[in-house]
Tab-separated table of C-alpha atoms in Angstrom:
chain	number	residue	atom	x	y	z
A	1	MET	CA	-13.671	32.595	-39.596
A	2	ILE	CA	-16.510	31.441	-37.633
A	3	TYR	CA	-17.761	28.775	-36.294
A	4	GLU	CA	-20.922	27.801	-35.217
A	5	GLU	CA	-21.835	25.171	-32.055
A	6	ARG	CA	-24.850	23.600	-32.554
A	7	ILE	CA	-26.926	21.448	-29.542
A	8	TYR	CA	-29.369	19.407	-30.269
A	9	THR	CA	-31.858	17.555	-27.041
A	10	ILE	CA	-32.718	14.110	-28.713
A	11	MET	CA	-36.436	13.200	-27.642
A	12	PRO	CA	-36.603	10.693	-24.921
A	13	GLY	CA	-35.227	7.122	-27.099
A	14	LYS	CA	-34.764	8.992	-30.623
A	15	MET	CA	-31.083	9.439	-30.519
A	16	GLY	CA	-29.896	6.148	-32.820
A	17	ASP	CA	-33.023	7.889	-35.687
A	18	ILE	CA	-31.143	11.136	-35.395
A	19	GLU	CA	-27.070	9.634	-35.927
A	20	ARG	CA	-28.894	7.670	-38.955
A	21	ARG	CA	-30.584	11.117	-40.321
A	22	PHE	CA	-27.451	12.633	-40.246
A	23	ALA	CA	-25.208	10.147	-41.250
A	24	ASP	CA	-27.360	8.495	-43.994
A	25	HIS	CA	-28.363	12.073	-45.163
A	26	THR	CA	-27.885	16.248	-43.616
A	27	LEU	CA	-23.383	14.999	-43.673
A	28	LYS	CA	-24.028	14.556	-47.454
A	29	LEU	CA	-26.712	17.512	-47.849
A	30	PHE	CA	-24.298	19.816	-45.886
A	31	GLU	CA	-21.594	18.800	-48.489
A	32	LYS	CA	-23.605	19.780	-51.439
A	33	HIS	CA	-23.982	23.021	-49.686
A	34	GLU	CA	-19.999	23.742	-49.161
A	35	ILE	CA	-20.929	23.825	-44.881
A	36	LYS	CA	-17.372	22.678	-43.579
A	37	VAL	CA	-18.250	19.685	-40.226
A	38	ILE	CA	-15.215	20.008	-38.124
A	39	GLY	CA	-16.678	17.787	-35.605
A	40	PHE	CA	-20.427	15.956	-34.123
A	41	TRP	CA	-20.132	14.843	-30.304
A	42	LYS	CA	-23.087	13.386	-27.868
A	43	THR	CA	-22.479	14.495	-24.544
A	44	ALA	CA	-21.131	11.092	-22.327
A	45	ILE	CA	-20.802	12.841	-19.121
A	46	GLY	CA	-22.576	16.667	-18.115
A	47	ARG	CA	-25.444	17.634	-17.144
A	48	GLN	CA	-27.990	15.490	-20.482
A	49	THR	CA	-26.364	12.971	-21.348
A	50	PHE	CA	-29.424	13.254	-24.336
A	51	GLU	CA	-27.532	15.842	-26.567
A	52	LEU	CA	-26.206	16.015	-29.699
A	53	VAL	CA	-23.266	18.672	-30.535
A	54	TYR	CA	-21.698	19.165	-33.683
A	55	ILE	CA	-19.855	22.119	-34.404
A	56	LEU	CA	-19.553	23.688	-38.354
A	57	GLN	CA	-17.481	26.025	-39.394
A	58	TYR	CA	-17.975	29.445	-41.577
A	59	LYS	CA	-15.887	32.850	-43.582
A	60	ASP	CA	-18.379	35.092	-41.639
A	61	MET	CA	-21.649	35.548	-40.711
A	62	ASN	CA	-23.022	35.928	-44.548
A	63	ASP	CA	-21.625	32.699	-45.799
A	64	ARG	CA	-23.233	31.251	-43.267
A	65	MET	CA	-26.839	32.740	-43.454
A	66	GLU	CA	-26.304	32.321	-47.639
A	67	LYS	CA	-25.509	28.526	-46.672
A	68	TRP	CA	-27.997	27.329	-43.877
A	69	GLU	CA	-31.058	28.922	-45.877
A	70	ALA	CA	-30.024	26.843	-48.435
A	71	PHE	CA	-29.833	23.547	-47.141
A	72	THR	CA	-32.393	24.523	-45.038
A	73	LYS	CA	-34.915	25.085	-48.094
A	74	ASP	CA	-33.191	21.963	-50.357
A	75	PRO	CA	-36.210	19.528	-50.497
A	76	ASP	CA	-33.790	16.889	-50.066
A	77	TRP	CA	-33.602	17.978	-46.854
A	78	ILE	CA	-37.384	18.845	-46.132
A	79	LYS	CA	-37.786	14.997	-46.957
A	80	ALA	CA	-35.111	13.054	-45.463
A	81	ARG	CA	-35.868	15.230	-42.306
A	82	ASN	CA	-40.181	14.748	-43.030
A	83	GLU	CA	-39.684	10.929	-43.416
A	84	SER	CA	-37.564	10.479	-40.436
A	85	GLU	CA	-39.829	12.264	-38.050
A	86	THR	CA	-42.853	10.495	-39.016
A	87	HIS	CA	-43.516	8.568	-35.764
A	88	GLY	CA	-42.325	12.007	-33.690
A	89	PRO	CA	-39.849	15.387	-33.649
A	90	LEU	CA	-36.383	13.462	-33.137
A	91	VAL	CA	-35.072	17.078	-31.462
A	92	ALA	CA	-36.536	18.500	-28.465
A	93	GLN	CA	-34.542	21.837	-28.815
A	94	VAL	CA	-31.539	23.734	-30.577
A	95	GLU	CA	-29.013	25.564	-29.004
A	96	ASN	CA	-27.000	27.496	-31.214
A	97	LYS	CA	-24.300	30.002	-31.106
A	98	ILE	CA	-21.453	31.618	-33.253
A	99	LEU	CA	-18.397	31.402	-31.951
A	100	THR	CA	-15.397	33.378	-32.877
A	101	PRO	CA	-11.714	32.442	-32.601
A	102	LEU	CA	-9.432	34.730	-29.643
A	103	SER	CA	-6.196	35.605	-30.718
A	104	PHE	CA	-4.034	32.995	-29.516
A	105	SER	CA	-6.720	30.074	-30.242
A	106	PRO	CA	-4.836	27.392	-32.075
A	107	LEU	CA	-7.886	26.436	-34.468
A	108	LYS	CA	-8.341	30.434	-36.288
C-alpha cells in the first residue's frame, strides 16, 4: 500500500466552501473512482490554521496514477470544481506527498 497526503492551503474565507465541495461532490467522486479515503482534518493548532489535510490509500503508484487521472478528467468533477469557484479559487496551494509505511507501522 501507499498513502497520499494532500495539504491544501485555503484562500481566506473559503474554508466552508472547500468543506462543502468535498462533502457534496468530491467524496462521491472518490467513491466512484474507487479512491479510498483514510481521513480528513483541518489544522487546529500549528503553523497555519487555514489548511485542509487528507490522506488517500492506493495499492501502488500505478493504481494511484490510473485512479487520479480518471478522477481529474471526470466531467462531474470538472463541473463541481468550476461551479464552486465562480467567485474565485478556493485553494491557494496544494502540497502532496506519497508515503509508504514502515515495517513497524500499525497502518500498512
